[in-house]
mmCIF file of N, CA and C and ligand atoms in Angstrom:
data_model
loop_
_atom_site.group_PDB
_atom_site.id
_atom_site.type_symbol
_atom_site.label_atom_id
_atom_site.label_comp_id
_atom_site.label_asym_id
_atom_site.label_seq_id
_atom_site.Cartn_x
_atom_site.Cartn_y
_atom_site.Cartn_z
ATOM 1 N N UNK S 1 -55.078 -62.618 72.129
ATOM 2 C CA UNK S 1 -54.848 -64.177 72.088
ATOM 3 C C UNK S 1 -53.956 -64.268 73.239
ATOM 4 N N UNK S 2 -54.453 -65.436 74.276
ATOM 5 C CA UNK S 2 -53.543 -65.688 75.226
ATOM 6 C C UNK S 2 -52.283 -65.925 74.990
ATOM 7 N N UNK S 3 -51.174 -65.378 75.647
ATOM 8 C CA UNK S 3 -49.684 -65.748 75.201
ATOM 9 C C UNK S 3 -49.262 -65.035 74.135
ATOM 10 N N UNK S 4 -50.050 -63.948 73.704
ATOM 11 C CA UNK S 4 -49.506 -63.124 72.680
ATOM 12 C C UNK S 4 -49.885 -63.642 71.192
ATOM 13 N N UNK S 5 -49.483 -62.786 70.041
ATOM 14 C CA UNK S 5 -49.810 -63.139 68.970
ATOM 15 C C UNK S 5 -49.395 -64.398 68.443
ATOM 16 N N UNK S 6 -49.898 -64.926 67.473
ATOM 17 C CA UNK S 6 -49.466 -66.394 66.871
ATOM 18 C C UNK S 6 -48.051 -66.411 66.855
ATOM 19 N N UNK S 7 -47.853 -67.675 67.109
ATOM 20 C CA UNK S 7 -46.186 -67.892 66.910
ATOM 21 C C UNK S 7 -45.694 -67.730 68.300
ATOM 22 N N UNK S 8 -46.408 -66.928 69.212
ATOM 23 C CA UNK S 8 -45.704 -66.612 70.439
ATOM 24 C C UNK S 8 -46.346 -67.335 71.692
ATOM 25 N N UNK S 9 -47.296 -68.320 71.204
ATOM 26 C CA UNK S 9 -48.100 -68.919 72.412
ATOM 27 C C UNK S 9 -47.040 -69.612 73.332
ATOM 28 N N UNK S 10 -45.988 -69.971 72.912
ATOM 29 C CA UNK S 10 -45.066 -70.962 73.783
ATOM 30 C C UNK S 10 -43.950 -69.975 74.257
ATOM 31 N N UNK S 11 -44.202 -68.681 74.484
ATOM 32 C CA UNK S 11 -43.316 -67.637 75.101
ATOM 33 C C UNK S 11 -42.412 -67.290 74.206
ATOM 34 N N UNK S 12 -42.198 -67.940 72.903
ATOM 35 C CA UNK S 12 -40.989 -67.442 71.940
ATOM 36 C C UNK S 12 -41.527 -67.132 70.703
ATOM 37 N N UNK S 13 -40.928 -66.399 70.042
ATOM 38 C CA UNK S 13 -41.414 -65.981 68.534
ATOM 39 C C UNK S 13 -40.783 -67.097 67.924
ATOM 40 N N UNK S 14 -41.818 -67.787 67.065
ATOM 41 C CA UNK S 14 -41.135 -68.863 66.241
ATOM 42 C C UNK S 14 -41.399 -68.314 64.790
ATOM 43 N N UNK S 15 -39.875 -67.848 64.298
ATOM 44 C CA UNK S 15 -39.881 -66.924 63.175
ATOM 45 C C UNK S 15 -40.119 -67.708 61.943
ATOM 46 N N UNK S 16 -40.156 -68.887 61.850
ATOM 47 C CA UNK S 16 -40.268 -69.583 60.541
ATOM 48 C C UNK S 16 -41.473 -70.373 60.275
ATOM 49 N N UNK S 17 -42.267 -70.617 61.322
ATOM 50 C CA UNK S 17 -43.309 -71.311 61.110
ATOM 51 C C UNK S 17 -44.461 -70.689 60.222
ATOM 52 N N UNK S 18 -44.903 -71.525 59.250
ATOM 53 C CA UNK S 18 -45.990 -70.811 58.270
ATOM 54 C C UNK S 18 -47.245 -70.904 58.831
ATOM 55 N N UNK S 19 -47.887 -69.613 58.892
ATOM 56 C CA UNK S 19 -49.220 -69.599 59.617
ATOM 57 C C UNK S 19 -50.407 -69.419 58.443
ATOM 58 N N UNK S 20 -51.690 -69.965 58.882
ATOM 59 C CA UNK S 20 -52.618 -70.123 58.095
ATOM 60 C C UNK S 20 -53.594 -68.865 58.152
ATOM 61 N N UNK S 21 -54.572 -68.628 57.557
ATOM 62 C CA UNK S 21 -55.631 -67.829 57.581
ATOM 63 C C UNK S 21 -56.215 -67.721 58.991
ATOM 64 N N UNK S 22 -56.517 -69.080 59.297
ATOM 65 C CA UNK S 22 -57.248 -69.136 60.667
ATOM 66 C C UNK S 22 -56.268 -68.955 61.749
ATOM 67 N N UNK S 23 -54.871 -69.232 61.621
ATOM 68 C CA UNK S 23 -53.842 -69.016 62.662
ATOM 69 C C UNK S 23 -53.795 -67.422 63.125
ATOM 70 N N UNK S 24 -54.148 -66.541 62.002
ATOM 71 C CA UNK S 24 -53.750 -65.119 62.251
ATOM 72 C C UNK S 24 -54.960 -64.309 62.279
ATOM 73 N N UNK S 25 -56.110 -64.844 62.134
ATOM 74 C CA UNK S 25 -57.450 -64.123 61.990
ATOM 75 C C UNK S 25 -57.622 -63.192 63.398
ATOM 76 N N UNK S 26 -57.517 -63.693 64.603
ATOM 77 C CA UNK S 26 -57.587 -62.800 65.694
ATOM 78 C C UNK S 26 -56.733 -61.843 65.981
ATOM 79 N N UNK S 27 -55.293 -62.284 65.702
ATOM 80 C CA UNK S 27 -54.359 -61.176 65.833
ATOM 81 C C UNK S 27 -54.210 -60.149 64.826
ATOM 82 N N UNK S 28 -54.987 -60.463 63.771
ATOM 83 C CA UNK S 28 -54.976 -59.249 62.774
ATOM 84 C C UNK S 28 -56.111 -58.413 62.955
ATOM 85 N N UNK S 29 -57.125 -58.726 63.860
ATOM 86 C CA UNK S 29 -58.246 -57.989 64.128
ATOM 87 C C UNK S 29 -57.849 -56.563 64.383
ATOM 88 N N UNK S 30 -58.508 -55.420 63.655
ATOM 89 C CA UNK S 30 -58.361 -54.095 63.954
ATOM 90 C C UNK S 30 -56.927 -53.527 63.212
ATOM 91 N N UNK S 31 -56.323 -54.367 62.488
ATOM 92 C CA UNK S 31 -54.970 -53.764 61.920
ATOM 93 C C UNK S 31 -55.241 -53.542 60.289
ATOM 94 N N UNK S 32 -56.490 -53.861 59.755
ATOM 95 C CA UNK S 32 -56.593 -53.570 58.498
ATOM 96 C C UNK S 32 -56.057 -54.527 57.465
ATOM 97 N N UNK S 33 -55.417 -55.462 58.015
ATOM 98 C CA UNK S 33 -54.628 -56.467 57.265
ATOM 99 C C UNK S 33 -55.573 -57.824 57.012
ATOM 100 N N UNK S 34 -55.338 -58.565 55.992
ATOM 101 C CA UNK S 34 -56.201 -59.691 55.943
ATOM 102 C C UNK S 34 -55.031 -60.620 55.111
ATOM 103 N N UNK S 35 -55.135 -61.963 55.518
ATOM 104 C CA UNK S 35 -54.453 -63.031 54.883
ATOM 105 C C UNK S 35 -54.955 -63.531 53.479
ATOM 106 N N UNK S 36 -54.328 -63.244 52.518
ATOM 107 C CA UNK S 36 -55.082 -63.527 51.136
ATOM 108 C C UNK S 36 -54.489 -64.931 50.555
ATOM 109 N N UNK S 37 -53.996 -65.616 51.487
ATOM 110 C CA UNK S 37 -53.601 -66.986 51.204
ATOM 111 C C UNK S 37 -52.081 -67.070 51.055
ATOM 112 N N UNK S 38 -51.438 -66.053 50.450
ATOM 113 C CA UNK S 38 -50.171 -66.014 50.197
ATOM 114 C C UNK S 38 -49.353 -65.244 51.007
ATOM 115 N N UNK S 39 -50.217 -64.093 51.313
ATOM 116 C CA UNK S 39 -49.289 -62.861 52.319
ATOM 117 C C UNK S 39 -50.391 -62.247 52.993
ATOM 118 N N UNK S 40 -50.009 -61.195 53.839
ATOM 119 C CA UNK S 40 -50.825 -60.307 54.531
ATOM 120 C C UNK S 40 -50.916 -59.209 53.808
ATOM 121 N N UNK S 41 -51.938 -58.607 53.656
ATOM 122 C CA UNK S 41 -52.224 -57.402 52.663
ATOM 123 C C UNK S 41 -53.242 -56.414 53.318
ATOM 124 N N UNK S 42 -52.768 -55.117 53.089
ATOM 125 C CA UNK S 42 -53.751 -54.107 53.564
ATOM 126 C C UNK S 42 -53.623 -52.863 52.701
ATOM 127 N N UNK S 43 -54.732 -52.074 52.484
ATOM 128 C CA UNK S 43 -54.506 -50.951 51.669
ATOM 129 C C UNK S 43 -54.943 -49.731 52.617
ATOM 130 N N UNK S 44 -54.509 -48.596 52.656
ATOM 131 C CA UNK S 44 -54.861 -47.456 53.590
ATOM 132 C C UNK S 44 -55.094 -46.278 52.571
ATOM 133 N N UNK S 45 -55.899 -45.453 52.758
ATOM 134 C CA UNK S 45 -56.277 -44.127 52.201
ATOM 135 C C UNK S 45 -55.661 -42.985 53.142
ATOM 136 N N UNK S 46 -55.099 -42.077 52.363
ATOM 137 C CA UNK S 46 -54.669 -40.874 53.105
ATOM 138 C C UNK S 46 -55.208 -39.576 52.333
ATOM 139 N N UNK S 47 -54.705 -38.532 52.983
ATOM 140 C CA UNK S 47 -55.164 -37.386 52.447
ATOM 141 C C UNK S 47 -54.657 -36.853 51.035
ATOM 142 N N UNK S 48 -53.530 -37.324 50.691
ATOM 143 C CA UNK S 48 -52.802 -36.845 49.375
ATOM 144 C C UNK S 48 -51.634 -37.918 49.474
ATOM 145 N N UNK S 49 -50.741 -37.495 48.532
ATOM 146 C CA UNK S 49 -49.605 -38.343 47.980
ATOM 147 C C UNK S 49 -48.622 -38.204 49.282
ATOM 148 N N UNK S 50 -48.342 -36.925 49.610
ATOM 149 C CA UNK S 50 -47.450 -36.611 50.565
ATOM 150 C C UNK S 50 -47.535 -37.258 51.972
ATOM 151 N N UNK S 51 -48.841 -37.376 52.257
ATOM 152 C CA UNK S 51 -49.263 -38.124 53.507
ATOM 153 C C UNK S 51 -49.204 -39.511 53.310
ATOM 154 N N UNK S 52 -49.328 -40.088 52.222
ATOM 155 C CA UNK S 52 -48.953 -41.566 51.875
ATOM 156 C C UNK S 52 -47.513 -41.844 52.167
ATOM 157 N N UNK S 53 -46.583 -41.037 51.761
ATOM 158 C CA UNK S 53 -45.329 -41.089 51.680
ATOM 159 C C UNK S 53 -44.623 -40.861 53.147
ATOM 160 N N UNK S 54 -45.485 -39.960 54.019
ATOM 161 C CA UNK S 54 -45.098 -39.706 55.409
ATOM 162 C C UNK S 54 -45.371 -41.011 56.212
ATOM 163 N N UNK S 55 -46.625 -41.891 55.805
ATOM 164 C CA UNK S 55 -46.720 -43.042 56.395
ATOM 165 C C UNK S 55 -45.850 -44.034 56.195
ATOM 166 N N UNK S 56 -45.461 -44.034 54.936
ATOM 167 C CA UNK S 56 -44.428 -45.066 54.562
ATOM 168 C C UNK S 56 -43.081 -44.751 55.271
ATOM 169 N N UNK S 57 -42.731 -43.565 55.459
ATOM 170 C CA UNK S 57 -41.419 -43.159 56.229
ATOM 171 C C UNK S 57 -41.346 -43.897 57.433
ATOM 172 N N UNK S 58 -42.574 -43.446 58.274
ATOM 173 C CA UNK S 58 -42.688 -44.110 59.678
ATOM 174 C C UNK S 58 -42.639 -45.479 59.623
ATOM 175 N N UNK S 59 -43.372 -46.172 58.798
ATOM 176 C CA UNK S 59 -43.274 -47.555 58.596
ATOM 177 C C UNK S 59 -41.815 -48.035 58.467
ATOM 178 N N UNK S 60 -41.174 -47.447 57.409
ATOM 179 C CA UNK S 60 -40.005 -47.849 57.023
ATOM 180 C C UNK S 60 -38.944 -48.007 58.330
ATOM 181 N N UNK S 61 -38.853 -46.873 59.158
ATOM 182 C CA UNK S 61 -38.264 -46.824 60.350
ATOM 183 C C UNK S 61 -38.550 -47.918 61.240
ATOM 184 N N UNK S 62 -39.878 -48.251 61.407
ATOM 185 C CA UNK S 62 -40.214 -49.521 62.186
ATOM 186 C C UNK S 62 -39.783 -50.828 61.651
ATOM 187 N N UNK S 63 -39.970 -50.733 60.255
ATOM 188 C CA UNK S 63 -39.439 -52.072 59.703
ATOM 189 C C UNK S 63 -37.948 -52.422 59.845
ATOM 190 N N UNK S 64 -37.085 -51.357 59.707
ATOM 191 C CA UNK S 64 -35.784 -51.394 59.791
ATOM 192 C C UNK S 64 -35.427 -51.998 61.319
ATOM 193 N N UNK S 65 -36.178 -51.333 62.139
ATOM 194 C CA UNK S 65 -36.007 -51.707 63.642
ATOM 195 C C UNK S 65 -36.468 -53.048 63.926
ATOM 196 N N UNK S 66 -37.457 -53.802 63.109
ATOM 197 C CA UNK S 66 -37.881 -55.090 63.409
ATOM 198 C C UNK S 66 -36.960 -56.122 62.217
ATOM 199 N N UNK S 67 -36.073 -55.330 61.507
ATOM 200 C CA UNK S 67 -35.634 -56.153 60.447
ATOM 201 C C UNK S 67 -36.582 -56.997 59.674
ATOM 202 N N UNK S 68 -37.621 -56.714 59.437
ATOM 203 C CA UNK S 68 -38.669 -57.201 58.645
ATOM 204 C C UNK S 68 -39.423 -56.112 57.738
ATOM 205 N N UNK S 69 -39.593 -56.346 56.525
ATOM 206 C CA UNK S 69 -39.834 -55.266 55.610
ATOM 207 C C UNK S 69 -41.020 -55.619 54.777
ATOM 208 N N UNK S 70 -41.919 -54.506 54.362
ATOM 209 C CA UNK S 70 -43.126 -54.700 53.618
ATOM 210 C C UNK S 70 -42.840 -54.661 52.010
ATOM 211 N N UNK S 71 -43.474 -55.001 51.238
ATOM 212 C CA UNK S 71 -43.671 -54.799 49.736
ATOM 213 C C UNK S 71 -44.581 -53.733 49.859
ATOM 214 N N UNK S 72 -44.576 -52.812 49.032
ATOM 215 C CA UNK S 72 -45.134 -51.576 49.051
ATOM 216 C C UNK S 72 -45.771 -50.932 47.528
ATOM 217 N N UNK S 73 -46.986 -50.512 47.531
ATOM 218 C CA UNK S 73 -47.436 -50.036 46.259
ATOM 219 C C UNK S 73 -48.083 -48.726 46.693
ATOM 220 N N UNK S 74 -47.465 -47.585 46.199
ATOM 221 C CA UNK S 74 -47.877 -46.378 46.636
ATOM 222 C C UNK S 74 -48.276 -45.584 45.466
ATOM 223 N N UNK S 75 -49.342 -44.850 45.740
ATOM 224 C CA UNK S 75 -50.115 -43.850 44.893
ATOM 225 C C UNK S 75 -50.800 -42.705 45.524
ATOM 226 N N UNK S 76 -51.544 -41.982 44.504
ATOM 227 C CA UNK S 76 -52.020 -40.695 45.310
ATOM 228 C C UNK S 76 -53.065 -40.984 46.331
ATOM 229 N N UNK S 77 -52.963 -40.484 47.557
ATOM 230 C CA UNK S 77 -53.931 -40.702 48.677
ATOM 231 C C UNK S 77 -54.006 -42.250 48.884
ATOM 232 N N UNK S 78 -53.087 -43.317 48.583
ATOM 233 C CA UNK S 78 -53.188 -44.717 48.763
ATOM 234 C C UNK S 78 -51.951 -45.402 48.923
ATOM 235 N N UNK S 79 -51.829 -46.268 49.993
ATOM 236 C CA UNK S 79 -50.567 -47.195 49.971
ATOM 237 C C UNK S 79 -51.123 -48.521 50.479
ATOM 238 N N UNK S 80 -50.333 -49.489 49.669
ATOM 239 C CA UNK S 80 -50.773 -50.908 49.931
ATOM 240 C C UNK S 80 -49.611 -51.686 50.579
ATOM 241 N N UNK S 81 -49.732 -52.201 51.798
ATOM 242 C CA UNK S 81 -48.368 -52.988 52.342
ATOM 243 C C UNK S 81 -48.803 -54.326 52.091
ATOM 244 N N UNK S 82 -47.996 -55.251 51.507
ATOM 245 C CA UNK S 82 -48.031 -56.689 51.497
ATOM 246 C C UNK S 82 -46.952 -57.208 52.233
ATOM 247 N N UNK S 83 -47.255 -58.192 53.257
ATOM 248 C CA UNK S 83 -46.101 -58.703 54.108
ATOM 249 C C UNK S 83 -46.185 -60.392 53.761
ATOM 250 N N UNK S 84 -44.743 -60.639 53.762
ATOM 251 C CA UNK S 84 -44.588 -62.089 53.454
ATOM 252 C C UNK S 84 -43.110 -62.331 54.052
ATOM 253 N N UNK S 85 -42.836 -63.311 54.561
ATOM 254 C CA UNK S 85 -41.602 -63.584 55.229
ATOM 255 C C UNK S 85 -40.682 -64.257 53.989
ATOM 256 N N UNK S 86 -39.911 -63.592 53.187
ATOM 257 C CA UNK S 86 -39.375 -63.923 52.064
ATOM 258 C C UNK S 86 -38.450 -65.143 52.214
ATOM 259 N N UNK S 87 -37.696 -65.280 53.324
ATOM 260 C CA UNK S 87 -36.755 -66.385 53.706
ATOM 261 C C UNK S 87 -37.555 -67.609 53.744
ATOM 262 N N UNK S 88 -38.920 -67.756 53.978
ATOM 263 C CA UNK S 88 -39.582 -69.008 54.051
ATOM 264 C C UNK S 88 -40.695 -68.983 53.042
ATOM 265 N N UNK S 89 -41.016 -67.974 52.455
ATOM 266 C CA UNK S 89 -41.987 -67.883 51.327
ATOM 267 C C UNK S 89 -43.293 -68.028 51.777
ATOM 268 N N UNK S 90 -43.568 -67.538 53.030
ATOM 269 C CA UNK S 90 -45.017 -67.395 53.440
ATOM 270 C C UNK S 90 -45.153 -66.362 54.639
ATOM 271 N N UNK S 91 -46.488 -66.722 55.346
ATOM 272 C CA UNK S 91 -46.624 -65.731 56.497
ATOM 273 C C UNK S 91 -46.269 -66.310 57.754
ATOM 274 N N UNK S 92 -45.418 -65.620 58.316
ATOM 275 C CA UNK S 92 -44.902 -65.920 59.866
ATOM 276 C C UNK S 92 -45.291 -65.080 60.859
ATOM 277 N N UNK S 93 -44.880 -65.410 62.040
ATOM 278 C CA UNK S 93 -45.222 -64.489 63.393
ATOM 279 C C UNK S 93 -44.692 -63.112 62.907
ATOM 280 N N UNK S 94 -43.482 -63.022 62.149
ATOM 281 C CA UNK S 94 -42.929 -61.926 61.910
ATOM 282 C C UNK S 94 -43.785 -60.828 61.163
ATOM 283 N N UNK S 95 -44.518 -61.590 60.159
ATOM 284 C CA UNK S 95 -45.531 -60.677 59.353
ATOM 285 C C UNK S 95 -46.619 -60.145 60.217
ATOM 286 N N UNK S 96 -47.075 -61.070 61.171
ATOM 287 C CA UNK S 96 -48.310 -60.477 61.902
ATOM 288 C C UNK S 96 -47.805 -59.458 62.990
ATOM 289 N N UNK S 97 -46.589 -59.486 63.356
ATOM 290 C CA UNK S 97 -46.053 -58.537 64.264
ATOM 291 C C UNK S 97 -45.727 -57.189 63.457
ATOM 292 N N UNK S 98 -45.379 -57.316 62.305
ATOM 293 C CA UNK S 98 -45.250 -56.107 61.594
ATOM 294 C C UNK S 98 -46.631 -55.322 61.214
ATOM 295 N N UNK S 99 -47.634 -56.360 60.728
ATOM 296 C CA UNK S 99 -49.093 -55.990 60.393
ATOM 297 C C UNK S 99 -49.480 -55.193 61.545
ATOM 298 N N UNK S 100 -49.475 -55.759 62.699
ATOM 299 C CA UNK S 100 -50.131 -54.999 63.880
ATOM 300 C C UNK S 100 -49.489 -53.595 64.255
ATOM 301 N N UNK S 101 -48.180 -53.580 64.033
ATOM 302 C CA UNK S 101 -47.463 -52.233 63.992
ATOM 303 C C UNK S 101 -47.946 -51.135 62.957
ATOM 304 N N UNK S 102 -47.980 -51.728 61.704
ATOM 305 C CA UNK S 102 -48.449 -50.898 60.457
ATOM 306 C C UNK S 102 -49.755 -50.335 60.862
ATOM 307 N N UNK S 103 -50.844 -51.320 61.316
ATOM 308 C CA UNK S 103 -52.166 -50.793 61.612
ATOM 309 C C UNK S 103 -52.128 -49.765 62.683
ATOM 310 N N UNK S 104 -51.282 -49.847 63.696
ATOM 311 C CA UNK S 104 -51.361 -48.970 64.810
ATOM 312 C C UNK S 104 -50.741 -47.454 64.282
ATOM 313 N N UNK S 105 -49.609 -47.571 63.495
ATOM 314 C CA UNK S 105 -49.135 -46.500 62.775
ATOM 315 C C UNK S 105 -50.065 -45.675 61.926
ATOM 316 N N UNK S 106 -50.780 -46.358 60.905
ATOM 317 C CA UNK S 106 -51.767 -45.999 60.135
ATOM 318 C C UNK S 106 -53.006 -45.312 60.819
ATOM 319 N N UNK S 107 -53.265 -45.774 61.957
ATOM 320 C CA UNK S 107 -54.391 -45.352 62.819
ATOM 321 C C UNK S 107 -53.949 -44.146 63.429
ATOM 322 N N UNK S 108 -52.763 -43.913 64.044
ATOM 323 C CA UNK S 108 -52.232 -42.746 64.679
ATOM 324 C C UNK S 108 -52.110 -41.672 63.532
ATOM 325 N N UNK S 109 -51.946 -41.995 62.312
ATOM 326 C CA UNK S 109 -51.568 -40.838 61.408
ATOM 327 C C UNK S 109 -53.065 -40.694 60.541
ATOM 328 N N UNK S 110 -54.010 -41.195 60.870
ATOM 329 C CA UNK S 110 -55.356 -40.840 60.386
ATOM 330 C C UNK S 110 -55.598 -41.521 59.158
ATOM 331 N N UNK S 111 -54.859 -42.462 58.792
ATOM 332 C CA UNK S 111 -54.989 -43.235 57.291
ATOM 333 C C UNK S 111 -56.302 -44.027 57.495
ATOM 334 N N UNK S 112 -57.094 -44.223 56.526
ATOM 335 C CA UNK S 112 -58.386 -45.054 56.647
ATOM 336 C C UNK S 112 -57.981 -46.386 55.891
ATOM 337 N N UNK S 113 -58.708 -47.457 56.612
ATOM 338 C CA UNK S 113 -58.441 -48.746 56.012
ATOM 339 C C UNK S 113 -59.328 -48.935 54.739
ATOM 340 N N UNK S 114 -58.665 -49.483 53.812
ATOM 341 C CA UNK S 114 -59.584 -49.867 52.549
ATOM 342 C C UNK S 114 -59.233 -48.609 51.287
HETATM 343 C C1 H2B K 201 -30.476 -59.850 55.996
HETATM 344 C C2 H2B K 201 -31.820 -59.519 56.718
HETATM 345 O O1 H2B K 201 -31.864 -59.916 57.972
HETATM 346 C C3 H2B K 201 -32.849 -60.300 55.956
HETATM 347 O O2 H2B K 201 -32.845 -60.278 54.618
HETATM 348 C C4 H2B K 201 -34.443 -59.859 56.215
HETATM 349 C C5 H2B K 201 -34.519 -58.326 55.788
HETATM 350 N N1 H2B K 201 -35.982 -57.921 55.912
HETATM 351 C C6 H2B K 201 -37.075 -59.114 55.532
HETATM 352 N N2 H2B K 201 -38.347 -58.926 55.455
HETATM 353 C C7 H2B K 201 -39.072 -59.681 55.004
HETATM 354 N N3 H2B K 201 -40.391 -59.174 54.658
HETATM 355 N N4 H2B K 201 -38.652 -61.030 54.810
HETATM 356 C C8 H2B K 201 -37.461 -61.454 55.052
HETATM 357 O O3 H2B K 201 -37.052 -62.758 54.802
HETATM 358 C C9 H2B K 201 -36.621 -60.608 55.538
HETATM 359 N N5 H2B K 201 -35.234 -60.816 55.710
#
């Protein structure tokens, strides 16, 4: 999207504006995430439990560096990330930015969407 991901069109990250499904659709393309009305969510499949944990470990470092964190559901060969800006109770540009990074990391580590 020209001017960067949603919330950045005006050259600044608007951290608190709530974004709709339509606002984020283009920015989420290729990330594996979708806007389910309340949050951004994605599930990734991995080779085994340890690889799901390794993916989570890499995401955890990135989340700390962004100071924005996912809610996670972890299982054998699968991991689900749910993103919500807890301070405003909805999806903001912070969630879009983290979703894009998680999608990149998952792809780098060979995790399959879905
Ligand atoms: C104090 C710290 O900056 C805040 O608690 C951060 C931490 N990580 C966060 N993560 C998410 N998803 N939402 C938040 O509102 C949030 N706030």
